CSV table of C-alpha atoms in Angstrom, one decimal:
chain,number,residue,atom,x,y,z
A,1,MET,CA,40.9,36.8,-76.8
A,2,GLN,CA,40.7,37.1,-80.6
A,3,GLU,CA,42.8,39.5,-82.5
A,4,GLY,CA,41.1,42.9,-82.9
A,5,GLN,CA,38.6,42.7,-80.1
A,6,THR,CA,38.4,45.7,-77.9
A,7,ILE,CA,39.8,45.3,-74.5
A,8,ARG,CA,37.5,46.6,-71.7
A,9,VAL,CA,39.2,47.8,-68.5
A,10,LEU,CA,37.7,48.9,-65.2
A,11,ILE,CA,39.9,51.4,-63.4
A,12,ALA,CA,38.9,51.5,-59.8
A,13,LYS,CA,40.1,53.3,-56.7
A,14,PRO,CA,39.4,51.2,-53.6
A,15,GLY,CA,39.3,52.7,-50.2
A,16,LEU,CA,39.7,56.2,-48.9
A,17,ASP,CA,42.1,57.9,-51.2
A,18,GLY,CA,41.3,61.6,-51.7
A,19,HIS,CA,42.7,62.1,-55.2
A,20,ASP,CA,42.8,60.2,-58.5
A,21,ARG,CA,45.1,62.0,-60.8
A,22,GLY,CA,47.2,58.8,-61.3
A,23,ALA,CA,44.1,56.7,-62.1
A,24,LYS,CA,43.0,59.3,-64.6
A,25,VAL,CA,46.4,59.4,-66.3
A,26,ILE,CA,46.3,55.6,-66.7
A,27,ALA,CA,42.7,55.7,-67.9
A,28,ARG,CA,43.5,58.2,-70.5
A,29,ALA,CA,46.6,56.3,-71.7
A,30,LEU,CA,44.7,53.0,-72.0
A,31,ARG,CA,42.0,54.9,-73.9
A,32,ASP,CA,44.6,56.2,-76.3
A,33,ALA,CA,45.9,52.6,-76.7
A,34,GLY,CA,42.4,51.7,-78.1
A,35,MET,CA,40.9,50.2,-75.0
A,36,GLU,CA,37.4,51.0,-73.5
A,37,VAL,CA,38.1,52.2,-70.0
A,38,ILE,CA,35.4,52.4,-67.4
A,39,TYR,CA,36.2,54.7,-64.6
A,40,THR,CA,34.0,54.6,-61.5
A,41,GLY,CA,35.4,57.3,-59.4
A,42,LEU,CA,36.9,57.6,-55.9
A,43,ARG,CA,36.2,55.7,-52.7
A,44,GLN,CA,34.9,52.4,-54.0
A,45,THR,CA,34.4,49.4,-51.8
A,46,PRO,CA,35.8,46.0,-53.1
A,47,GLU,CA,32.1,44.9,-53.3
A,48,GLN,CA,31.3,47.8,-55.6
A,49,ILE,CA,34.4,47.2,-57.8
A,50,VAL,CA,33.6,43.5,-58.3
A,51,GLU,CA,29.9,44.1,-59.0
A,52,ALA,CA,30.8,46.8,-61.6
A,53,ALA,CA,33.4,44.6,-63.2
A,54,ILE,CA,30.8,41.8,-63.6
A,55,GLN,CA,28.1,44.1,-65.0
A,56,GLU,CA,30.6,45.7,-67.4
A,57,ASP,CA,32.0,42.3,-68.3
A,58,VAL,CA,35.5,43.7,-68.3
A,59,ASP,CA,38.7,41.9,-69.3
A,60,VAL,CA,40.9,43.8,-66.9
A,61,ILE,CA,40.5,45.4,-63.4
A,62,GLY,CA,43.2,48.0,-62.7
A,63,LEU,CA,43.3,48.9,-59.0
A,64,SER,CA,44.9,52.2,-58.0
A,65,ILE,CA,45.8,52.9,-54.4
A,66,LEU,CA,47.7,55.5,-52.5
A,67,SER,CA,46.4,55.1,-49.0
A,68,GLY,CA,48.5,52.1,-47.9
A,69,ALA,CA,45.6,49.8,-47.4
A,70,HIS,CA,46.5,47.7,-50.4
A,71,ASN,CA,47.3,44.6,-48.3
A,72,VAL,CA,43.7,44.5,-47.1
A,73,LEU,CA,41.8,45.9,-50.1
A,74,PHE,CA,43.5,44.1,-53.0
A,75,PRO,CA,43.2,40.6,-51.5
A,76,ARG,CA,39.5,41.4,-50.6
A,77,VAL,CA,38.8,42.1,-54.3
A,78,MET,CA,40.4,38.8,-55.3
A,79,GLU,CA,38.4,37.0,-52.6
A,80,LEU,CA,35.1,38.4,-53.9
A,81,LEU,CA,35.9,37.6,-57.5
A,82,LYS,CA,36.6,34.0,-56.4
A,83,GLU,CA,33.3,33.9,-54.5
A,84,ARG,CA,31.4,35.0,-57.6
A,85,GLY,CA,33.2,32.4,-59.6
A,86,VAL,CA,35.0,34.9,-61.8
A,87,ASP,CA,38.4,33.6,-62.9
A,88,ASP,CA,38.8,35.2,-66.4
A,89,ILE,CA,39.5,38.8,-65.4
A,90,LEU,CA,43.1,40.0,-65.3
A,91,VAL,CA,43.7,42.1,-62.1
A,92,ILE,CA,46.6,44.5,-61.9
A,93,GLY,CA,47.5,47.1,-59.3
A,94,GLY,CA,49.3,50.3,-59.1
A,95,GLY,CA,50.2,53.2,-56.8
A,96,VAL,CA,52.4,53.8,-53.8
A,97,ILE,CA,53.1,50.2,-52.9
A,98,PRO,CA,56.3,49.1,-51.1
A,99,HIS,CA,58.3,46.5,-52.9
A,100,GLU,CA,58.3,44.1,-50.0
A,101,ASP,CA,54.5,43.9,-50.2
A,102,ILE,CA,54.4,42.9,-53.8
A,103,PRO,CA,55.1,39.1,-53.4
A,104,TYR,CA,52.1,38.8,-51.0
A,105,LEU,CA,49.8,40.6,-53.4
A,106,LYS,CA,50.9,38.4,-56.3
A,107,GLU,CA,50.3,35.4,-54.1
A,108,CYS,CA,46.7,36.6,-53.7
A,109,GLY,CA,46.2,36.6,-57.4
A,110,ILE,CA,47.1,40.2,-58.5
A,111,ALA,CA,48.9,39.6,-61.8
A,112,GLU,CA,51.3,42.5,-61.6
A,113,ILE,CA,51.9,45.6,-59.5
A,114,PHE,CA,53.1,48.8,-61.2
A,115,THR,CA,54.8,51.3,-58.9
A,116,PRO,CA,55.5,55.0,-59.6
A,117,GLY,CA,57.8,55.6,-62.5
A,118,THR,CA,56.6,52.7,-64.6
A,119,PRO,CA,56.5,53.6,-68.2
A,120,ILE,CA,52.8,53.5,-69.4
A,121,SER,CA,53.8,51.5,-72.5
A,122,GLN,CA,54.9,48.7,-70.1
A,123,ILE,CA,51.4,48.6,-68.6
A,124,ILE,CA,49.7,48.6,-72.0
A,125,ASP,CA,52.0,45.7,-73.2
A,126,PHE,CA,51.3,43.8,-70.0
A,127,ILE,CA,47.6,44.0,-70.5
A,128,LYS,CA,47.7,43.1,-74.2
A,129,ASN,CA,49.8,40.1,-73.5
A,130,ASN,CA,47.9,38.8,-70.5
A,131,VAL,CA,44.1,39.3,-71.0
A,132,LYS,CA,42.4,36.0,-70.4
A,133,LYS,CA,39.1,36.2,-72.2
B,1,MET,CA,25.0,28.5,-67.2
B,2,GLU,CA,23.6,28.9,-70.7
B,3,LEU,CA,23.2,32.6,-71.5
B,4,VAL,CA,19.5,32.6,-72.4
B,5,GLU,CA,18.6,30.5,-69.4
B,6,GLY,CA,20.8,32.7,-67.2
B,7,ILE,CA,19.1,35.9,-68.4
B,8,LEU,CA,15.6,34.5,-67.9
B,9,LYS,CA,16.7,33.6,-64.4
B,10,LYS,CA,17.9,37.2,-63.8
B,11,ASP,CA,21.6,36.3,-63.7
B,12,LYS,CA,23.5,39.6,-64.3
B,13,ARG,CA,26.7,37.9,-65.5
B,14,SER,CA,24.8,36.2,-68.3
B,15,ALA,CA,23.3,39.5,-69.3
B,16,ALA,CA,26.7,41.2,-69.2
B,17,ARG,CA,28.3,38.5,-71.2
B,18,LEU,CA,25.6,38.6,-73.9
B,19,ILE,CA,26.0,42.3,-74.3
B,20,THR,CA,29.7,41.8,-74.8
B,21,LEU,CA,29.0,39.2,-77.5
B,22,ILE,CA,26.5,41.7,-79.1
B,23,GLU,CA,29.2,44.4,-79.2
B,24,ARG,CA,31.7,41.9,-80.7
B,25,GLU,CA,29.1,40.9,-83.4
B,26,ASP,CA,29.6,37.3,-82.3
B,27,PRO,CA,27.3,34.9,-84.1
B,28,LYS,CA,26.5,33.4,-80.6
B,29,ALA,CA,24.8,36.7,-79.8
B,30,VAL,CA,22.3,36.3,-82.6
B,31,ASP,CA,21.4,32.8,-81.5
B,32,ALA,CA,20.7,34.0,-78.0
B,33,LEU,CA,18.7,37.1,-79.2
B,34,LYS,CA,16.5,34.9,-81.4
B,35,LYS,CA,15.5,32.9,-78.3
B,36,LEU,CA,15.1,36.0,-76.1
B,37,TYR,CA,13.0,38.0,-78.5
B,38,LYS,CA,9.6,36.6,-77.5
B,39,TYR,CA,10.3,37.7,-73.9
B,40,THR,CA,10.8,41.3,-74.8
B,41,GLY,CA,8.3,44.2,-74.9
B,42,ASN,CA,7.5,44.5,-71.2
B,43,SER,CA,10.0,47.2,-70.2
B,44,TYR,CA,9.2,50.9,-70.3
B,45,ILE,CA,12.1,52.4,-72.2
B,46,ILE,CA,13.2,56.0,-71.4
B,47,GLY,CA,15.8,57.9,-73.4
B,48,ILE,CA,17.8,60.6,-71.8
B,49,THR,CA,19.7,62.9,-74.1
B,50,GLY,CA,21.2,66.4,-74.2
B,51,PRO,CA,24.6,68.2,-74.5
B,52,PRO,CA,27.8,67.0,-72.8
B,53,GLY,CA,27.9,68.1,-69.1
B,54,ALA,CA,24.2,68.8,-68.9
B,55,GLY,CA,23.9,66.4,-66.0
B,56,LYS,CA,22.3,63.4,-67.8
B,57,SER,CA,24.1,60.7,-65.7
B,58,SER,CA,23.3,62.5,-62.4
B,59,LEU,CA,19.6,62.7,-63.4
B,60,VAL,CA,19.6,59.1,-64.4
B,61,ASN,CA,21.0,58.3,-60.9
B,62,GLU,CA,18.3,60.3,-59.2
B,63,LEU,CA,15.5,58.9,-61.3
B,64,ALA,CA,16.7,55.3,-60.8
B,65,LYS,CA,16.8,55.8,-57.0
B,66,ARG,CA,13.2,56.9,-57.0
B,67,MET,CA,12.0,54.0,-59.2
B,68,ARG,CA,13.8,51.6,-56.9
B,69,ALA,CA,12.1,53.2,-53.9
B,70,LYS,CA,8.8,52.1,-55.5
B,71,GLY,CA,10.1,48.6,-55.9
B,72,LYS,CA,10.7,48.8,-59.6
B,73,THR,CA,13.8,47.3,-61.3
B,74,VAL,CA,15.9,49.5,-63.6
B,75,GLY,CA,18.4,48.7,-66.3
B,76,ILE,CA,20.7,51.5,-67.4
B,77,ILE,CA,22.7,51.7,-70.6
B,78,ALA,CA,25.0,54.7,-70.6
B,79,VAL,CA,26.7,55.5,-73.9
B,80,ASP,CA,29.9,57.5,-74.2
B,81,PRO,CA,31.9,58.4,-77.3
B,82,THR,CA,34.5,56.2,-78.9
B,83,SER,CA,37.6,58.0,-80.2
B,84,PRO,CA,37.6,58.1,-84.0
B,85,PHE,CA,41.4,58.1,-83.9
B,86,THR,CA,42.3,55.2,-81.6
B,87,GLY,CA,39.1,53.3,-81.2
B,88,GLY,CA,39.4,53.7,-77.4
B,89,ALA,CA,36.9,55.2,-75.1
B,90,LEU,CA,36.6,56.6,-71.6
B,91,LEU,CA,33.3,55.6,-70.1
B,92,GLY,CA,32.7,57.7,-67.0
B,93,ASP,CA,28.9,57.7,-66.5
B,94,ARG,CA,29.2,55.3,-63.6
B,95,ILE,CA,31.0,57.9,-61.5
B,96,ARG,CA,27.6,59.6,-61.0
B,97,MET,CA,25.8,56.3,-60.3
B,98,GLN,CA,28.0,54.9,-57.5
B,99,ASP,CA,25.0,54.7,-55.1
B,100,LEU,CA,23.3,52.2,-57.5
B,101,THR,CA,26.1,49.7,-58.0
B,102,LEU,CA,25.3,47.3,-55.3
B,103,ASP,CA,21.5,47.5,-55.6
B,104,PRO,CA,20.3,44.0,-56.7
B,105,GLY,CA,17.4,45.6,-58.7
B,106,ILE,CA,19.8,47.7,-60.9
B,107,PHE,CA,22.0,46.7,-63.8
B,108,ILE,CA,24.3,49.4,-65.3
B,109,ARG,CA,26.2,48.9,-68.5
B,110,SER,CA,28.6,51.5,-69.9
B,111,MET,CA,28.8,51.3,-73.7
B,112,ALA,CA,31.1,53.0,-76.2
B,113,SER,CA,29.5,54.4,-79.3
B,114,ARG,CA,32.0,52.4,-81.6
B,115,GLY,CA,31.6,54.5,-84.7
B,116,SER,CA,27.8,55.2,-84.5
B,117,LEU,CA,27.1,58.8,-84.9
B,118,GLY,CA,23.4,59.0,-83.8
B,119,GLY,CA,24.1,59.3,-80.0
B,120,ILE,CA,23.8,55.6,-79.2
B,121,ALA,CA,25.8,52.5,-80.3
B,122,LYS,CA,24.7,49.9,-82.8
B,123,ALA,CA,24.8,47.4,-79.9
B,124,THR,CA,22.4,49.5,-77.8
B,125,TYR,CA,19.3,48.3,-79.7
B,126,ASP,CA,20.0,44.6,-78.9
B,127,ALA,CA,21.3,45.4,-75.4
B,128,ILE,CA,17.9,46.9,-74.6
B,129,ASN,CA,16.3,43.6,-75.7
B,130,VAL,CA,18.6,41.8,-73.3
B,131,LEU,CA,17.6,43.9,-70.3
B,132,ASP,CA,13.9,43.7,-71.4
B,133,ALA,CA,14.0,39.9,-71.5
B,134,PHE,CA,15.9,40.0,-68.2
B,135,GLY,CA,12.7,41.5,-66.8
B,136,MET,CA,13.7,45.1,-65.9
B,137,ASP,CA,10.6,47.3,-65.3
B,138,TYR,CA,12.4,50.4,-66.6
B,139,ILE,CA,15.3,50.7,-69.1
B,140,ILE,CA,17.0,54.0,-69.2
B,141,VAL,CA,19.2,54.7,-72.1
B,142,GLU,CA,21.6,57.7,-71.7
B,143,THR,CA,23.0,58.9,-75.0
B,144,VAL,CA,26.4,60.4,-75.5
B,145,GLY,CA,26.5,64.1,-75.1
B,146,VAL,CA,24.8,65.3,-78.2
B,147,GLY,CA,24.7,68.4,-80.3
B,148,GLN,CA,21.8,68.9,-82.6
B,149,THR,CA,21.2,66.1,-85.0
B,150,GLU,CA,22.1,62.9,-83.0
B,151,ILE,CA,18.6,61.7,-82.6
B,152,ASP,CA,18.7,57.9,-82.9
B,153,ILE,CA,17.3,57.7,-79.3
B,154,VAL,CA,13.8,58.2,-80.8
B,155,LYS,CA,14.3,54.8,-82.5
B,156,VAL,CA,14.5,53.0,-79.2
B,157,ALA,CA,12.8,55.0,-76.5
B,158,ASP,CA,9.1,55.1,-75.6
B,159,THR,CA,9.6,58.4,-74.0
B,160,VAL,CA,12.5,60.9,-74.7
B,161,VAL,CA,13.7,63.4,-72.1
B,162,VAL,CA,15.9,66.2,-73.5
B,163,VAL,CA,18.1,67.6,-70.8
B,164,LEU,CA,19.1,71.2,-71.3
B,165,VAL,CA,21.1,73.7,-69.2
B,166,PRO,CA,21.1,77.5,-69.0
B,167,GLY,CA,23.8,79.4,-70.8
B,168,LEU,CA,24.3,77.5,-74.0
B,169,GLY,CA,22.9,80.0,-76.4
B,170,ASP,CA,20.2,82.4,-77.4
B,171,ASP,CA,16.6,81.7,-78.3
B,172,VAL,CA,17.5,81.0,-81.9
B,173,GLN,CA,19.1,77.8,-80.8
B,174,ALA,CA,15.7,76.7,-79.4
B,175,ILE,CA,14.0,77.0,-82.8
B,176,LYS,CA,16.6,75.1,-84.7
B,177,ALA,CA,15.7,71.7,-86.0
B,178,GLY,CA,16.8,68.4,-84.6
B,179,ILE,CA,17.1,67.5,-81.0
B,180,MET,CA,14.6,70.1,-79.8
B,181,GLU,CA,11.9,68.3,-81.9
B,182,ILE,CA,12.3,64.9,-80.3
B,183,ALA,CA,11.5,65.7,-76.7
B,184,ASP,CA,8.5,64.3,-75.0
B,185,ILE,CA,9.7,66.0,-71.8
B,186,PHE,CA,12.2,68.8,-71.3
B,187,ALA,CA,14.3,68.9,-68.2
B,188,VAL,CA,16.0,72.2,-67.5
B,189,ASN,CA,18.8,71.0,-65.3
B,190,LYS,CA,21.1,73.1,-63.1
B,191,ALA,CA,18.0,75.2,-62.6
B,192,ASP,CA,19.6,76.9,-59.6
B,193,ARG,CA,21.9,78.8,-62.1
B,194,GLU,CA,21.2,82.1,-63.7
B,195,GLY,CA,19.2,81.9,-66.9
B,196,ALA,CA,17.1,78.9,-66.1
B,197,ASP,CA,13.8,80.7,-66.2
B,198,LYS,CA,14.8,82.4,-69.4
B,199,LEU,CA,15.5,79.0,-70.9
B,200,VAL,CA,12.1,77.7,-69.8
B,201,THR,CA,10.5,80.7,-71.5
B,202,GLU,CA,12.4,80.1,-74.7
B,203,ILE,CA,11.4,76.5,-74.8
B,204,GLU,CA,7.8,77.4,-74.2
B,205,MET,CA,7.9,79.9,-77.0
B,206,MET,CA,9.4,77.3,-79.3
B,207,LEU,CA,6.6,75.0,-78.4
B,208,ASP,CA,4.0,77.8,-79.0
B,209,LEU,CA,5.4,78.3,-82.5
B,210,SER,CA,5.3,74.7,-83.4
B,211,GLN,CA,3.1,73.8,-86.3
B,212,LYS,CA,2.9,70.2,-85.1
B,213,GLU,CA,-0.3,69.4,-83.2
B,214,PHE,CA,0.9,68.0,-79.9
B,215,LEU,CA,-1.1,65.1,-78.6
B,216,MET,CA,0.6,65.9,-75.3
B,217,ARG,CA,2.5,69.1,-75.2
B,218,PRO,CA,6.0,68.4,-73.8
B,219,PRO,CA,6.2,69.6,-70.2
B,220,ILE,CA,9.3,71.5,-69.0
B,221,ILE,CA,10.6,70.5,-65.6
B,222,LYS,CA,13.3,72.4,-63.8
B,223,THR,CA,15.7,70.1,-62.0
B,224,VAL,CA,18.9,70.2,-60.0
B,225,ALA,CA,20.2,66.7,-60.3
B,226,THR,CA,22.9,67.2,-57.6
B,227,THR,CA,20.4,67.9,-54.9
B,228,GLY,CA,17.5,66.0,-56.4
B,229,ALA,CA,15.3,69.0,-56.7
B,230,GLY,CA,12.5,68.6,-59.3
B,231,VAL,CA,13.3,65.0,-59.9
B,232,ASP,CA,10.1,63.8,-58.2
B,233,GLU,CA,8.2,65.9,-60.7
B,234,LEU,CA,10.3,64.6,-63.6
B,235,GLU,CA,9.5,61.1,-62.6
B,236,ALA,CA,5.8,61.9,-62.3
B,237,LYS,CA,5.8,63.4,-65.8
B,238,LEU,CA,7.5,60.2,-67.1
B,239,ASN,CA,4.7,58.1,-65.7
B,240,GLU,CA,2.1,60.5,-66.9
B,241,HIS,CA,3.6,60.3,-70.4
B,242,LEU,CA,3.7,56.5,-70.3
B,243,ASN,CA,0.0,56.4,-69.2
B,244,PHE,CA,-0.9,58.8,-71.9
B,245,ILE,CA,0.7,56.8,-74.7
B,246,LEU,CA,-0.7,53.6,-73.3
B,247,LYS,CA,-4.2,55.0,-73.2
B,248,GLU,CA,-4.1,56.5,-76.6
B,249,GLY,CA,-2.7,53.4,-78.2
B,250,LEU,CA,0.4,55.4,-79.1
B,251,LEU,CA,2.8,53.0,-77.4
B,252,ALA,CA,1.8,50.2,-79.7
B,253,GLN,CA,2.0,52.6,-82.6
B,254,ARG,CA,5.5,53.8,-81.7
B,255,ARG,CA,6.7,50.3,-81.2
B,256,LYS,CA,5.4,49.2,-84.5
B,257,VAL,CA,7.3,52.0,-86.2
B,258,LYS,CA,10.4,51.1,-84.2
B,259,ALA,CA,10.1,47.4,-85.2
B,260,ARG,CA,9.8,48.5,-88.8
B,261,GLU,CA,12.8,50.8,-88.6
B,262,ASN,CA,15.0,48.3,-86.8
B,263,PHE,CA,14.2,45.6,-89.3
B,264,MET,CA,14.9,47.9,-92.2
B,265,GLU,CA,18.3,48.8,-90.6
B,266,LEU,CA,19.0,45.1,-90.1
B,267,ILE,CA,18.1,44.3,-93.7
B,268,LYS,CA,20.4,47.1,-95.0
B,269,PHE,CA,23.2,46.1,-92.7
B,270,GLU,CA,23.1,42.3,-93.4
B,271,ILE,CA,22.5,42.6,-97.1
B,272,GLY,CA,25.3,45.2,-97.3
B,273,LYS,CA,27.6,42.9,-95.4
B,274,ARG,CA,26.8,39.9,-97.5
B,275,ILE,CA,27.3,41.8,-100.7
B,276,PHE,CA,30.7,43.1,-99.6
B,277,GLN,CA,31.7,39.6,-98.5
B,278,GLU,CA,30.6,37.8,-101.7
B,279,LYS,CA,31.1,40.5,-104.4
B,280,GLY,CA,34.1,42.2,-102.9
B,281,GLN,CA,36.2,41.6,-106.0
B,282,ILE,CA,33.6,42.8,-108.5
B,283,ILE,CA,33.1,45.9,-106.4
B,284,GLU,CA,36.8,46.6,-106.4
B,285,THR,CA,36.9,46.2,-110.2
B,286,LEU,CA,33.9,48.5,-110.6
B,287,ILE,CA,35.6,51.1,-108.4
B,288,ASP,CA,38.6,51.1,-110.6
B,289,GLU,CA,36.4,51.4,-113.7
B,290,ILE,CA,34.6,54.3,-112.1
B,291,PHE,CA,37.8,56.0,-111.1
B,292,GLU,CA,39.3,55.5,-114.7
B,293,LYS,CA,36.0,57.0,-116.1
B,294,ASN,CA,35.5,53.8,-118.0
B,295,THR,CA,32.0,53.7,-116.5
B,296,ASP,CA,29.9,55.8,-114.2
B,297,PRO,CA,28.7,54.8,-110.7
B,298,TYR,CA,25.1,54.4,-111.8
B,299,THR,CA,25.9,51.9,-114.6
B,300,ALA,CA,28.3,50.1,-112.2
B,301,MET,CA,25.6,49.8,-109.7
B,302,GLU,CA,23.3,48.3,-112.3
B,303,LYS,CA,26.0,45.8,-113.3
B,304,LEU,CA,26.5,44.8,-109.7
B,305,LEU,CA,22.7,44.4,-109.1
B,306,GLN,CA,22.6,42.2,-112.2
B,307,THR,CA,25.3,39.8,-110.9
B,308,ILE,CA,23.4,39.6,-107.5
B,309,ILE,CA,20.0,39.0,-109.1
B,310,LYS,CA,21.4,36.4,-111.5
B,311,GLY,CA,23.6,34.9,-108.8
B,312,GLU,CA,26.7,35.3,-111.0
B,313,SER,CA,30.1,35.8,-109.5
C-alpha cells in the first residue's frame, strides 16, 4: 500500500451474538484514525462476510465475536477467502477468546487476535503496519 | 484477470477493484474507464436522496428485492460522509441490506464522500459507469443524508426519488429551494407515523404553487420501508417515470445534459490539476504579491493566463 491511501476495513460480527457494542467502539476508533470502516451489522454468516469484503474491496477484515464459536467461524472465513482466491486481505479478530485458542486461529491465517483490554492504539498500529495491498 | 475483461465477464472482484482504483485516482483506472465507456448507457440509474435517518437504505433494500424478483440485476452505490477532521468514515448502509449480500444479481458498494459536498462522491460518477458496463439493469445511488442544497444526484440519475419523513418541519420547509425541486418522485417514508398525511398535503401544495410546467407531476408515495408497505407502488412509479422519459425523448435529453456537465467538470478538474502541477511556483509568487498588495487578484490571474497561453514557465 502506498503512503496516504485510505485503508478500508470491514468490521463484521459472525454468528449469533446479540450485541455489538465492542464492534461499534472499534469501528468508531478506526474511523477516527482516518480509515473507511464498513460495518455490516449483527449475525453475519462467513459467506456474507467474505462476499461483502470482496464487493467492498477492503484491505482489512476485523471479526468480532463473543459467542464462543470463534474456532468454527474464524477458520471458515479464512477457508472461503482461500476458495475465492483472496490472499491480500489482512484478517484480524477480537472478542472474548481464550488465550489457548489463539495459536490455532493464527495457524488458520488470522493475523492477530485482540482480547478485551487491548489498547485501541495497538490495533490501529497493527493494521497500519500489516495491510497487504 | 485483466480488469476490463473481468468486468465485461461480470466478475465482481474486478468491478470492486476498479472502483477502488477510481477512488485512489490511480492512472490505471482511467485506462480501464476509457475501454469501458462504449459499454455504458444501458442501465437505468435511480437516485435516492433525503435527510439522514429518513430510511433511504431500507427503501433501497426493499426496492432491490422487488427488482430481483422480476429477474433484474441491481448495482447499488451507497454514499456516507467522510469526516472533515480525520478523513475517516463509517459506512453503515449495508446494515439495512444484509438480505441482498449473497444474491448473485446484486452488487453493493459503500462509498465515502471524501470531501465532496454535493451528496455523492467524486468517484460515484465513474463507479456508475463501471456497474453500467458490468451489465446491471438498475443502478441505485443512495446519497449521504442531505440537507437542502446537496443536489449533485441530479447530475447522475435518470430518476430522482426524494425521501422525506413526517416531523421535520413546517410547511415553509416545503417551499424552500433546493432538494424539494429535484424530485421526480417523492417517497413519504415512515408513513405509519403521525404527520404523514399532513406532509403529503404540504408537498402537494408546494407542487400546486410551482411555476414550473411539469411534464410529469412528481407523484407522492407513502411508504413504510421496514414493513415494505407502499414499496410496490414506489417501484411501479419508477417504471412509469422511466417509460415516460423514454417515450418523450427526455432520457436522451437528460443524458446529453449529463454528458456535458460531466465533461465540463472533468475539464475544470484536469486543467486545474495541470496548472497547479506546472505553475505551482508562479502561483505561490502571485499569492505573495496579492497578499503584499503589490498586485490584485485579477491582474495576477491575467499574468498567470499569459504564461499558460504563451507556454512560459
